Amino acid sequence: MSQKPETLALHAGWRADPATGAVAVPIYQTTSYQFQSAEHAANLFALKELGNIYTRIMNPTTDVLEKRIAALEGGVAGLALSSGQAASAFAIQNLARVGDNVVSSTDLYGGTWNLFANTMKDQGIEVRFVDPVDPENFRKATDARTRAYYAETLPNPKLIAFPIAEVATIGRPLGIPLIMDNTAAPILTKPLDHGAAIVVYSSTKYLGGHGTSIGGLIVDGGNFPWEEHKERQPALNTPDPSYHGTVWSEAVKPLGPIAYIIKARVTLLRDLGSCMSPFNAFLTLQGVETLPLRIERHCSNTAAVAAWLGKRPEITNVIHPSFQKGELKRRAEKYLRGGQGGLVGFELKGGKDAGRKFIDALKLLYHVANIGDARSLAIHPATTTHSQLTPEEQLATGVTDNYVRLSIGIEHIDDILADLDQALKAAA
Ligand code: PLP
């Protein structure tokens, strides 16, 4: 099959239903699956054969979504989860245990920051935050217990493209995989092509694209030599007591380079249960079918909004890759080849009060805590998405008091600009 994203988005992972010939992916709304025989059941449980056991750990509808996203990313296998948060948590818990650490970019979604700074800490996993402006900061924060590097491709609010290859290159000789959250840049960037080992998504955003379904995904790049780094990666290289002493990097070898994702599925998903429902997988697949088309329009509309905001007297600062200079511009050009994304931020001269008035005056744009919807959205991060962070943490992630974030949708550009225009005037 063609490797072009427009084609993969419609076809990867599915042809037609073997039982009925249905072309659309059916919603296999079932909890469990009839085993063919006692031997078949035993083989499935022993992982001698791969197949459906129970929808908490696999489902045929979800399987198509996993295959499709893995194909779009150029990875070898995927795992769908109940949310992006679950995907970020699993991606790390699959490698790091009590006493281990992970080095993460400071430029993160507020929820991921909380997960890393508080819940992971409570679980005994230390997350060390570093400024990604200098990739060497990752090396400096690394020690013998560092199990992974973590970052977002196009983090908001700063919207500075992450130096994927630069950080992946630091980690690889040390046996440290780079996990990239590509939520804001599907189609635009393929982190695996730049040396990342694992990709995570909140499918709630652009993949689903219609604001209907919370979901998350992990994609295994199949490009990381876990077995060459036995001391650095004990979770994949030492016997797992929960599976009769299985050593994942060895046991999974006959099935392909999928040790990481199989372990996540049959241990973390089995035990923690954050599975995606078949119905959400179906809705997300519907979204993915038009993802490349929508991304094109998100990018062109957003670039037009950014240029327009740059000329407005009410605004002091526009945050969009097209406004970056020097090294940041070079990174944006290197990593955002297909377009500069669907997010744009700005700072209002009138500060926090003007921000509130602006948001309240919007008529077309929705005021919601989401991004990547086909509809245009706006939010004031300091009082919402990033409000649980301390003022210092807010500044580290790039959130100022007068910052407004827009997630530009696929409506006609004239209507988007008209709404922004009347809201800016109302806030002045
Ligand atoms: N990663 C990024 C970049 C996000 O923007 C979000 C949600 O806003 C998440 C992860 C978490 O995803 P979810 O809300 O699906 O749990």
Short mmCIF file of N, CA and C in Angstrom, two decimals, residues 207-380:
data_model
loop_
_atom_site.label_atom_id
_atom_site.label_comp_id
_atom_site.label_asym_id
_atom_site.label_seq_id
_atom_site.Cartn_x
_atom_site.Cartn_y
_atom_site.Cartn_z
N LEU A 207 -6.63 13.90 16.10
CA LEU A 207 -6.92 12.60 15.50
C LEU A 207 -8.42 12.37 15.44
N GLY A 208 -9.09 12.52 16.59
CA GLY A 208 -10.56 12.42 16.60
C GLY A 208 -11.14 13.62 15.85
N GLY A 209 -10.69 14.80 16.26
CA GLY A 209 -10.94 16.01 15.50
C GLY A 209 -12.31 16.63 15.59
N HIS A 210 -13.25 15.98 16.25
CA HIS A 210 -14.61 16.52 16.28
C HIS A 210 -15.14 16.71 17.68
N GLY A 211 -14.23 16.65 18.65
CA GLY A 211 -14.64 16.94 20.03
C GLY A 211 -15.65 15.95 20.58
N THR A 212 -15.55 14.67 20.17
CA THR A 212 -16.54 13.71 20.66
C THR A 212 -15.97 12.70 21.65
N SER A 213 -14.66 12.41 21.57
CA SER A 213 -14.17 11.23 22.30
C SER A 213 -12.81 11.48 22.93
N ILE A 214 -12.74 11.24 24.25
CA ILE A 214 -11.45 11.27 24.92
C ILE A 214 -10.72 9.97 24.59
N GLY A 215 -9.44 10.10 24.29
CA GLY A 215 -8.67 8.88 23.99
C GLY A 215 -7.19 9.18 23.90
N GLY A 216 -6.40 8.12 23.93
CA GLY A 216 -4.95 8.27 23.82
C GLY A 216 -4.35 7.10 23.09
N LEU A 217 -3.14 7.28 22.61
CA LEU A 217 -2.44 6.20 21.90
C LEU A 217 -0.95 6.25 22.19
N ILE A 218 -0.35 5.06 22.18
CA ILE A 218 1.11 4.96 22.20
C ILE A 218 1.51 4.21 20.94
N VAL A 219 2.53 4.71 20.25
CA VAL A 219 3.06 4.00 19.08
C VAL A 219 4.50 3.60 19.38
N ASP A 220 4.79 2.32 19.14
CA ASP A 220 6.15 1.79 19.32
C ASP A 220 6.87 1.92 17.99
N GLY A 221 7.99 2.63 17.99
CA GLY A 221 8.75 2.81 16.75
C GLY A 221 9.44 1.53 16.30
N GLY A 222 9.61 0.57 17.22
CA GLY A 222 10.30 -0.67 16.86
C GLY A 222 11.75 -0.42 16.46
N ASN A 223 12.27 0.75 16.82
CA ASN A 223 13.60 1.16 16.37
C ASN A 223 14.58 1.33 17.53
N PHE A 224 14.22 0.78 18.70
CA PHE A 224 15.11 0.97 19.85
C PHE A 224 15.64 -0.37 20.32
N PRO A 225 16.99 -0.51 20.44
CA PRO A 225 17.58 -1.81 20.79
C PRO A 225 17.59 -2.06 22.29
N TRP A 226 16.43 -2.37 22.85
CA TRP A 226 16.30 -2.53 24.31
C TRP A 226 17.29 -3.55 24.86
N GLU A 227 17.45 -4.66 24.11
CA GLU A 227 18.27 -5.76 24.64
C GLU A 227 19.76 -5.40 24.67
N GLU A 228 20.15 -4.33 23.96
CA GLU A 228 21.56 -3.90 24.01
C GLU A 228 21.84 -3.04 25.25
N HIS A 229 20.79 -2.71 25.98
CA HIS A 229 20.97 -1.82 27.15
C HIS A 229 20.33 -2.47 28.38
N LYS A 230 20.88 -3.60 28.75
CA LYS A 230 20.25 -4.41 29.81
C LYS A 230 20.22 -3.68 31.15
N GLU A 231 21.32 -2.99 31.47
CA GLU A 231 21.33 -2.31 32.77
C GLU A 231 20.49 -1.06 32.77
N ARG A 232 20.50 -0.36 31.66
CA ARG A 232 19.75 0.90 31.55
C ARG A 232 18.23 0.65 31.52
N GLN A 233 17.84 -0.49 30.93
CA GLN A 233 16.40 -0.75 30.74
C GLN A 233 15.99 -2.07 31.39
N PRO A 234 16.04 -2.12 32.74
CA PRO A 234 15.72 -3.39 33.41
C PRO A 234 14.27 -3.85 33.20
N ALA A 235 13.35 -2.92 33.02
CA ALA A 235 11.94 -3.33 32.92
C ALA A 235 11.71 -4.26 31.73
N LEU A 236 12.48 -4.08 30.68
CA LEU A 236 12.30 -4.93 29.49
C LEU A 236 13.31 -6.07 29.44
N ASN A 237 14.30 -6.04 30.33
CA ASN A 237 15.41 -7.00 30.24
C ASN A 237 15.58 -7.90 31.45
N THR A 238 14.67 -7.79 32.43
CA THR A 238 14.78 -8.70 33.60
C THR A 238 13.44 -9.43 33.74
N PRO A 239 13.46 -10.60 34.39
CA PRO A 239 12.25 -11.42 34.46
C PRO A 239 11.08 -10.66 35.10
N ASP A 240 9.91 -10.79 34.49
CA ASP A 240 8.71 -10.13 34.98
C ASP A 240 7.90 -11.15 35.78
N PRO A 241 7.85 -10.96 37.11
CA PRO A 241 7.15 -11.96 37.94
C PRO A 241 5.66 -12.06 37.62
N SER A 242 5.10 -11.02 36.98
CA SER A 242 3.66 -11.08 36.69
C SER A 242 3.38 -11.93 35.45
N TYR A 243 4.42 -12.39 34.78
CA TYR A 243 4.24 -13.27 33.61
C TYR A 243 5.22 -14.44 33.69
N HIS A 244 5.25 -15.10 34.83
CA HIS A 244 6.11 -16.28 35.04
C HIS A 244 7.56 -16.01 34.65
N GLY A 245 8.06 -14.82 34.97
CA GLY A 245 9.47 -14.53 34.73
C GLY A 245 9.83 -14.23 33.29
N THR A 246 8.84 -13.84 32.50
CA THR A 246 9.13 -13.47 31.10
C THR A 246 10.10 -12.29 31.03
N VAL A 247 11.09 -12.40 30.14
CA VAL A 247 11.96 -11.25 29.85
C VAL A 247 11.46 -10.71 28.51
N TRP A 248 10.83 -9.54 28.55
CA TRP A 248 10.08 -9.07 27.39
C TRP A 248 10.93 -8.90 26.14
N SER A 249 12.14 -8.38 26.30
CA SER A 249 12.96 -8.12 25.09
C SER A 249 13.32 -9.44 24.38
N GLU A 250 13.36 -10.55 25.13
CA GLU A 250 13.67 -11.84 24.50
C GLU A 250 12.40 -12.57 24.05
N ALA A 251 11.40 -12.59 24.93
CA ALA A 251 10.21 -13.40 24.65
C ALA A 251 9.45 -12.91 23.43
N VAL A 252 9.46 -11.61 23.19
CA VAL A 252 8.63 -11.05 22.12
C VAL A 252 9.37 -11.05 20.78
N LYS A 253 10.67 -11.30 20.80
CA LYS A 253 11.47 -11.22 19.58
C LYS A 253 10.85 -11.93 18.37
N PRO A 254 10.35 -13.16 18.51
CA PRO A 254 9.78 -13.84 17.33
C PRO A 254 8.59 -13.08 16.71
N LEU A 255 7.95 -12.21 17.49
CA LEU A 255 6.78 -11.48 16.97
C LEU A 255 7.19 -10.16 16.29
N GLY A 256 8.46 -9.79 16.38
CA GLY A 256 8.92 -8.52 15.80
C GLY A 256 9.42 -7.60 16.89
N PRO A 257 9.87 -6.39 16.51
CA PRO A 257 10.45 -5.47 17.50
C PRO A 257 9.37 -4.73 18.28
N ILE A 258 8.53 -5.50 18.99
CA ILE A 258 7.37 -4.88 19.65
C ILE A 258 7.34 -5.17 21.16
N ALA A 259 8.53 -5.42 21.73
CA ALA A 259 8.59 -5.78 23.16
C ALA A 259 7.96 -4.68 24.03
N TYR A 260 8.27 -3.44 23.71
CA TYR A 260 7.81 -2.31 24.54
C TYR A 260 6.27 -2.27 24.58
N ILE A 261 5.67 -2.35 23.40
CA ILE A 261 4.22 -2.13 23.34
C ILE A 261 3.46 -3.36 23.84
N ILE A 262 4.02 -4.55 23.61
CA ILE A 262 3.37 -5.77 24.13
C ILE A 262 3.38 -5.73 25.66
N LYS A 263 4.52 -5.35 26.21
CA LYS A 263 4.60 -5.29 27.68
C LYS A 263 3.56 -4.30 28.22
N ALA A 264 3.47 -3.13 27.57
CA ALA A 264 2.50 -2.13 28.04
C ALA A 264 1.08 -2.70 28.01
N ARG A 265 0.77 -3.44 26.95
CA ARG A 265 -0.59 -3.98 26.80
C ARG A 265 -0.88 -5.07 27.83
N VAL A 266 0.04 -6.03 27.93
CA VAL A 266 -0.32 -7.21 28.72
C VAL A 266 0.03 -7.08 30.21
N THR A 267 0.72 -5.99 30.58
CA THR A 267 0.93 -5.79 32.02
C THR A 267 0.18 -4.53 32.49
N LEU A 268 0.58 -3.34 31.97
CA LEU A 268 -0.04 -2.10 32.47
C LEU A 268 -1.54 -2.03 32.14
N LEU A 269 -1.88 -2.33 30.91
CA LEU A 269 -3.30 -2.23 30.53
C LEU A 269 -4.10 -3.33 31.23
N ARG A 270 -3.51 -4.50 31.32
CA ARG A 270 -4.17 -5.60 32.06
C ARG A 270 -4.45 -5.17 33.50
N ASP A 271 -3.45 -4.52 34.14
CA ASP A 271 -3.55 -4.25 35.57
C ASP A 271 -4.26 -2.93 35.90
N LEU A 272 -4.04 -1.92 35.07
CA LEU A 272 -4.61 -0.60 35.39
C LEU A 272 -5.92 -0.35 34.64
N GLY A 273 -6.11 -1.04 33.52
CA GLY A 273 -7.43 -1.08 32.90
C GLY A 273 -7.87 0.15 32.13
N SER A 274 -6.94 1.03 31.75
CA SER A 274 -7.36 2.27 31.06
C SER A 274 -7.57 2.03 29.57
N CYS A 275 -8.54 1.18 29.24
CA CYS A 275 -8.72 0.83 27.82
C CYS A 275 -9.63 1.84 27.11
N MET A 276 -9.45 1.95 25.79
CA MET A 276 -10.35 2.78 24.98
C MET A 276 -11.59 1.94 24.66
N SER A 277 -12.76 2.56 24.70
CA SER A 277 -13.97 1.80 24.36
C SER A 277 -14.01 1.61 22.85
N PRO A 278 -14.60 0.50 22.37
CA PRO A 278 -14.70 0.28 20.92
C PRO A 278 -15.43 1.43 20.23
N PHE A 279 -16.41 2.02 20.90
CA PHE A 279 -17.16 3.11 20.28
C PHE A 279 -16.27 4.34 20.08
N ASN A 280 -15.44 4.65 21.09
CA ASN A 280 -14.51 5.77 20.94
C ASN A 280 -13.47 5.48 19.86
N ALA A 281 -13.08 4.21 19.76
CA ALA A 281 -12.11 3.84 18.70
C ALA A 281 -12.76 4.08 17.33
N PHE A 282 -14.03 3.72 17.20
CA PHE A 282 -14.75 3.93 15.94
C PHE A 282 -14.84 5.42 15.60
N LEU A 283 -15.21 6.23 16.59
CA LEU A 283 -15.34 7.68 16.33
C LEU A 283 -13.98 8.29 16.00
N THR A 284 -12.95 7.80 16.67
CA THR A 284 -11.60 8.32 16.39
C THR A 284 -11.17 7.93 14.99
N LEU A 285 -11.50 6.70 14.58
CA LEU A 285 -11.19 6.28 13.21
C LEU A 285 -11.89 7.17 12.18
N GLN A 286 -13.13 7.52 12.47
CA GLN A 286 -13.85 8.43 11.57
C GLN A 286 -13.09 9.73 11.41
N GLY A 287 -12.58 10.22 12.53
CA GLY A 287 -11.80 11.45 12.49
C GLY A 287 -10.53 11.28 11.68
N VAL A 288 -9.84 10.19 11.94
CA VAL A 288 -8.54 9.98 11.29
C VAL A 288 -8.68 9.95 9.76
N GLU A 289 -9.83 9.46 9.27
CA GLU A 289 -10.01 9.37 7.81
C GLU A 289 -9.79 10.72 7.13
N THR A 290 -10.17 11.79 7.79
CA THR A 290 -10.04 13.13 7.18
C THR A 290 -8.90 13.95 7.81
N LEU A 291 -8.09 13.31 8.62
CA LEU A 291 -7.05 14.05 9.34
C LEU A 291 -6.12 14.85 8.41
N PRO A 292 -5.57 14.23 7.36
CA PRO A 292 -4.64 15.02 6.53
C PRO A 292 -5.31 16.25 5.90
N LEU A 293 -6.56 16.10 5.49
CA LEU A 293 -7.28 17.25 4.91
C LEU A 293 -7.52 18.33 5.95
N ARG A 294 -7.98 17.89 7.11
CA ARG A 294 -8.27 18.88 8.15
C ARG A 294 -7.00 19.61 8.59
N ILE A 295 -5.91 18.87 8.72
CA ILE A 295 -4.67 19.49 9.19
C ILE A 295 -4.24 20.60 8.22
N GLU A 296 -4.40 20.34 6.95
CA GLU A 296 -4.05 21.36 5.94
C GLU A 296 -4.80 22.65 6.20
N ARG A 297 -6.13 22.51 6.44
CA ARG A 297 -6.96 23.69 6.65
C ARG A 297 -6.67 24.34 8.01
N HIS A 298 -6.45 23.49 9.04
CA HIS A 298 -6.08 24.06 10.36
C HIS A 298 -4.85 24.94 10.19
N CYS A 299 -3.86 24.43 9.45
CA CYS A 299 -2.59 25.16 9.32
C CYS A 299 -2.78 26.45 8.52
N SER A 300 -3.50 26.37 7.41
CA SER A 300 -3.62 27.58 6.57
C SER A 300 -4.46 28.64 7.29
N ASN A 301 -5.54 28.21 7.95
CA ASN A 301 -6.35 29.18 8.70
C ASN A 301 -5.53 29.82 9.83
N THR A 302 -4.75 28.99 10.53
CA THR A 302 -4.00 29.50 11.68
C THR A 302 -2.92 30.47 11.23
N ALA A 303 -2.24 30.15 10.13
CA ALA A 303 -1.21 31.07 9.62
C ALA A 303 -1.85 32.41 9.27
N ALA A 304 -3.06 32.35 8.69
CA ALA A 304 -3.75 33.60 8.31
C ALA A 304 -4.15 34.38 9.56
N VAL A 305 -4.63 33.68 10.59
CA VAL A 305 -5.01 34.36 11.84
C VAL A 305 -3.77 35.00 12.48
N ALA A 306 -2.64 34.26 12.49
CA ALA A 306 -1.41 34.79 13.12
C ALA A 306 -0.98 36.07 12.41
N ALA A 307 -0.97 36.07 11.09
CA ALA A 307 -0.54 37.25 10.33
C ALA A 307 -1.48 38.42 10.63
N TRP A 308 -2.77 38.13 10.73
CA TRP A 308 -3.78 39.17 10.97
C TRP A 308 -3.62 39.74 12.39
N LEU A 309 -3.39 38.84 13.38
CA LEU A 309 -3.21 39.31 14.77
C LEU A 309 -1.99 40.21 14.87
N GLY A 310 -0.96 39.89 14.07
CA GLY A 310 0.28 40.66 14.10
C GLY A 310 0.07 42.12 13.72
N LYS A 311 -1.03 42.40 13.05
CA LYS A 311 -1.27 43.80 12.62
C LYS A 311 -2.23 44.52 13.56
N ARG A 312 -2.72 43.84 14.61
CA ARG A 312 -3.74 44.46 15.46
C ARG A 312 -3.11 45.32 16.55
N PRO A 313 -3.65 46.52 16.75
CA PRO A 313 -3.08 47.42 17.76
C PRO A 313 -3.33 46.95 19.20
N GLU A 314 -4.35 46.09 19.40
CA GLU A 314 -4.69 45.66 20.78
C GLU A 314 -3.70 44.63 21.32
N ILE A 315 -2.80 44.15 20.44
CA ILE A 315 -1.98 42.98 20.79
C ILE A 315 -0.50 43.33 20.86
N THR A 316 0.17 42.82 21.91
CA THR A 316 1.60 43.14 22.05
C THR A 316 2.49 42.05 21.47
N ASN A 317 1.98 40.84 21.40
CA ASN A 317 2.87 39.73 21.07
C ASN A 317 2.05 38.60 20.45
N VAL A 318 2.49 38.09 19.32
CA VAL A 318 1.82 36.93 18.71
C VAL A 318 2.75 35.73 18.85
N ILE A 319 2.19 34.61 19.30
CA ILE A 319 3.01 33.40 19.47
C ILE A 319 2.57 32.39 18.42
N HIS A 320 3.43 32.20 17.43
CA HIS A 320 3.17 31.26 16.33
C HIS A 320 4.53 31.03 15.67
N PRO A 321 4.78 29.83 15.17
CA PRO A 321 6.11 29.56 14.58
C PRO A 321 6.52 30.59 13.52
N SER A 322 5.54 31.16 12.80
CA SER A 322 5.89 32.12 11.74
C SER A 322 6.49 33.41 12.29
N PHE A 323 6.36 33.63 13.62
CA PHE A 323 6.91 34.84 14.23
C PHE A 323 8.28 34.58 14.87
N GLN A 324 8.78 33.34 14.73
CA GLN A 324 10.05 33.01 15.40
C GLN A 324 11.25 33.39 14.53
N LYS A 325 12.38 33.54 15.21
CA LYS A 325 13.60 33.97 14.51
C LYS A 325 14.76 33.06 14.91
N GLY A 326 15.84 33.11 14.13
CA GLY A 326 17.09 32.42 14.50
C GLY A 326 16.92 30.92 14.63
N GLU A 327 17.49 30.37 15.73
CA GLU A 327 17.50 28.92 15.95
C GLU A 327 16.07 28.35 16.05
N LEU A 328 15.16 29.11 16.67
CA LEU A 328 13.79 28.60 16.82
C LEU A 328 13.11 28.49 15.47
N LYS A 329 13.37 29.45 14.61
CA LYS A 329 12.81 29.43 13.24
C LYS A 329 13.39 28.21 12.49
N ARG A 330 14.70 27.98 12.69
CA ARG A 330 15.34 26.85 12.01
C ARG A 330 14.69 25.53 12.47
N ARG A 331 14.42 25.44 13.79
CA ARG A 331 13.79 24.23 14.30
C ARG A 331 12.38 24.06 13.72
N ALA A 332 11.65 25.17 13.66
CA ALA A 332 10.29 25.08 13.12
C ALA A 332 10.34 24.60 11.67
N GLU A 333 11.30 25.11 10.92
CA GLU A 333 11.40 24.71 9.50
C GLU A 333 11.80 23.25 9.37
N LYS A 334 12.67 22.80 10.29
CA LYS A 334 13.14 21.41 10.23
C LYS A 334 12.04 20.43 10.63
N TYR A 335 11.29 20.76 11.68
CA TYR A 335 10.37 19.78 12.25
C TYR A 335 8.92 19.95 11.83
N LEU A 336 8.56 21.08 11.28
CA LEU A 336 7.16 21.29 10.90
C LEU A 336 7.09 21.46 9.39
N ARG A 337 7.43 20.40 8.69
CA ARG A 337 7.54 20.54 7.23
C ARG A 337 6.19 20.67 6.56
N GLY A 338 5.17 20.03 7.12
CA GLY A 338 3.87 20.03 6.44
C GLY A 338 3.00 21.22 6.80
N GLY A 339 3.48 22.15 7.62
CA GLY A 339 2.64 23.27 8.07
C GLY A 339 2.98 23.56 9.52
N GLN A 340 2.53 24.72 10.01
CA GLN A 340 2.99 25.17 11.33
C GLN A 340 1.97 24.96 12.44
N GLY A 341 1.00 24.12 12.17
CA GLY A 341 0.08 23.72 13.23
C GLY A 341 -1.16 24.59 13.32
N GLY A 342 -2.05 24.21 14.23
CA GLY A 342 -3.36 24.85 14.34
C GLY A 342 -3.51 25.71 15.57
N LEU A 343 -2.39 26.01 16.24
CA LEU A 343 -2.48 26.80 17.47
C LEU A 343 -1.81 28.14 17.29
N VAL A 344 -2.35 29.15 17.91
CA VAL A 344 -1.73 30.47 17.90
C VAL A 344 -2.09 31.15 19.22
N GLY A 345 -1.13 31.86 19.79
CA GLY A 345 -1.39 32.57 21.03
C GLY A 345 -1.13 34.04 20.85
N PHE A 346 -1.64 34.82 21.78
CA PHE A 346 -1.31 36.25 21.74
C PHE A 346 -1.44 36.85 23.13
N GLU A 347 -0.75 37.99 23.32
CA GLU A 347 -0.84 38.70 24.59
C GLU A 347 -1.52 40.04 24.33
N LEU A 348 -2.52 40.33 25.16
CA LEU A 348 -3.30 41.55 24.99
C LEU A 348 -2.69 42.68 25.77
N LYS A 349 -2.69 43.87 25.15
CA LYS A 349 -2.18 45.06 25.85
C LYS A 349 -2.89 45.26 27.18
N GLY A 350 -4.20 45.00 27.18
CA GLY A 350 -5.01 45.26 28.38
C GLY A 350 -4.85 44.24 29.49
N GLY A 351 -3.95 43.27 29.36
CA GLY A 351 -3.67 42.31 30.43
C GLY A 351 -4.81 41.33 30.67
N LYS A 352 -4.85 40.82 31.94
CA LYS A 352 -5.79 39.76 32.32
C LYS A 352 -7.25 40.17 32.08
N ASP A 353 -7.58 41.44 32.45
CA ASP A 353 -8.97 41.91 32.31
C ASP A 353 -9.41 41.90 30.87
N ALA A 354 -8.53 42.39 30.00
CA ALA A 354 -8.85 42.40 28.57
C ALA A 354 -9.02 40.96 28.07
N GLY A 355 -8.19 40.05 28.60
CA GLY A 355 -8.29 38.64 28.23
C GLY A 355 -9.66 38.08 28.55
N ARG A 356 -10.13 38.38 29.76
CA ARG A 356 -11.46 37.90 30.18
C ARG A 356 -12.54 38.46 29.27
N LYS A 357 -12.46 39.79 29.01
CA LYS A 357 -13.49 40.44 28.18
C LYS A 357 -13.48 39.84 26.77
N PHE A 358 -12.28 39.62 26.25
CA PHE A 358 -12.15 39.05 24.90
C PHE A 358 -12.84 37.69 24.83
N ILE A 359 -12.54 36.85 25.80
CA ILE A 359 -13.11 35.49 25.79
C ILE A 359 -14.63 35.56 25.91
N ASP A 360 -15.13 36.43 26.79
CA ASP A 360 -16.57 36.52 26.98
C ASP A 360 -17.29 37.09 25.76
N ALA A 361 -16.56 37.85 24.94
CA ALA A 361 -17.21 38.48 23.77
C ALA A 361 -17.26 37.56 22.55
N LEU A 362 -16.55 36.45 22.58
CA LEU A 362 -16.52 35.58 21.39
C LEU A 362 -17.90 34.99 21.11
N LYS A 363 -18.26 34.93 19.83
CA LYS A 363 -19.58 34.39 19.47
C LYS A 363 -19.44 33.09 18.66
N LEU A 364 -18.44 33.05 17.79
CA LEU A 364 -18.23 31.84 16.97
C LEU A 364 -17.27 30.88 17.68
N LEU A 365 -16.16 31.40 18.14
CA LEU A 365 -15.18 30.54 18.81
C LEU A 365 -15.75 30.06 20.14
N TYR A 366 -15.58 28.78 20.41
CA TYR A 366 -16.01 28.23 21.69
C TYR A 366 -14.95 28.49 22.75
N HIS A 367 -15.41 28.68 23.98
CA HIS A 367 -14.49 28.84 25.11
C HIS A 367 -14.42 27.49 25.83
N VAL A 368 -13.45 26.68 25.46
CA VAL A 368 -13.38 25.32 26.02
C VAL A 368 -11.93 24.93 26.29
N ALA A 369 -11.78 23.91 27.17
CA ALA A 369 -10.45 23.38 27.51
C ALA A 369 -10.11 22.25 26.55
N ASN A 370 -9.91 22.60 25.31
CA ASN A 370 -9.55 21.57 24.34
C ASN A 370 -8.79 22.23 23.20
N ILE A 371 -8.13 21.42 22.41
CA ILE A 371 -7.52 21.91 21.17
C ILE A 371 -7.81 20.88 20.08
N GLY A 372 -7.59 21.25 18.84
CA GLY A 372 -7.64 20.27 17.76
C GLY A 372 -9.03 19.88 17.31
N ASP A 373 -10.05 20.61 17.74
CA ASP A 373 -11.41 20.38 17.28
C ASP A 373 -11.56 21.00 15.90
N ALA A 374 -12.48 20.49 15.07
CA ALA A 374 -12.74 21.10 13.77
C ALA A 374 -13.27 22.54 13.95
N ARG A 375 -13.87 22.81 15.11
CA ARG A 375 -14.36 24.17 15.42
C ARG A 375 -13.23 24.98 16.06
N SER A 376 -13.30 26.30 15.88
CA SER A 376 -12.29 27.16 16.52
C SER A 376 -12.59 27.32 18.00
N LEU A 377 -11.51 27.33 18.80
CA LEU A 377 -11.64 27.36 20.26
C LEU A 377 -10.70 28.40 20.85
N ALA A 378 -11.08 28.90 22.02
CA ALA A 378 -10.21 29.87 22.70
C ALA A 378 -10.19 29.57 24.19
N ILE A 379 -9.07 29.91 24.83
CA ILE A 379 -8.99 29.75 26.29
C ILE A 379 -7.93 30.69 26.87
N HIS A 380 -8.06 30.96 28.17
CA HIS A 380 -7.09 31.75 28.91
C HIS A 380 -6.35 30.77 29.84
#
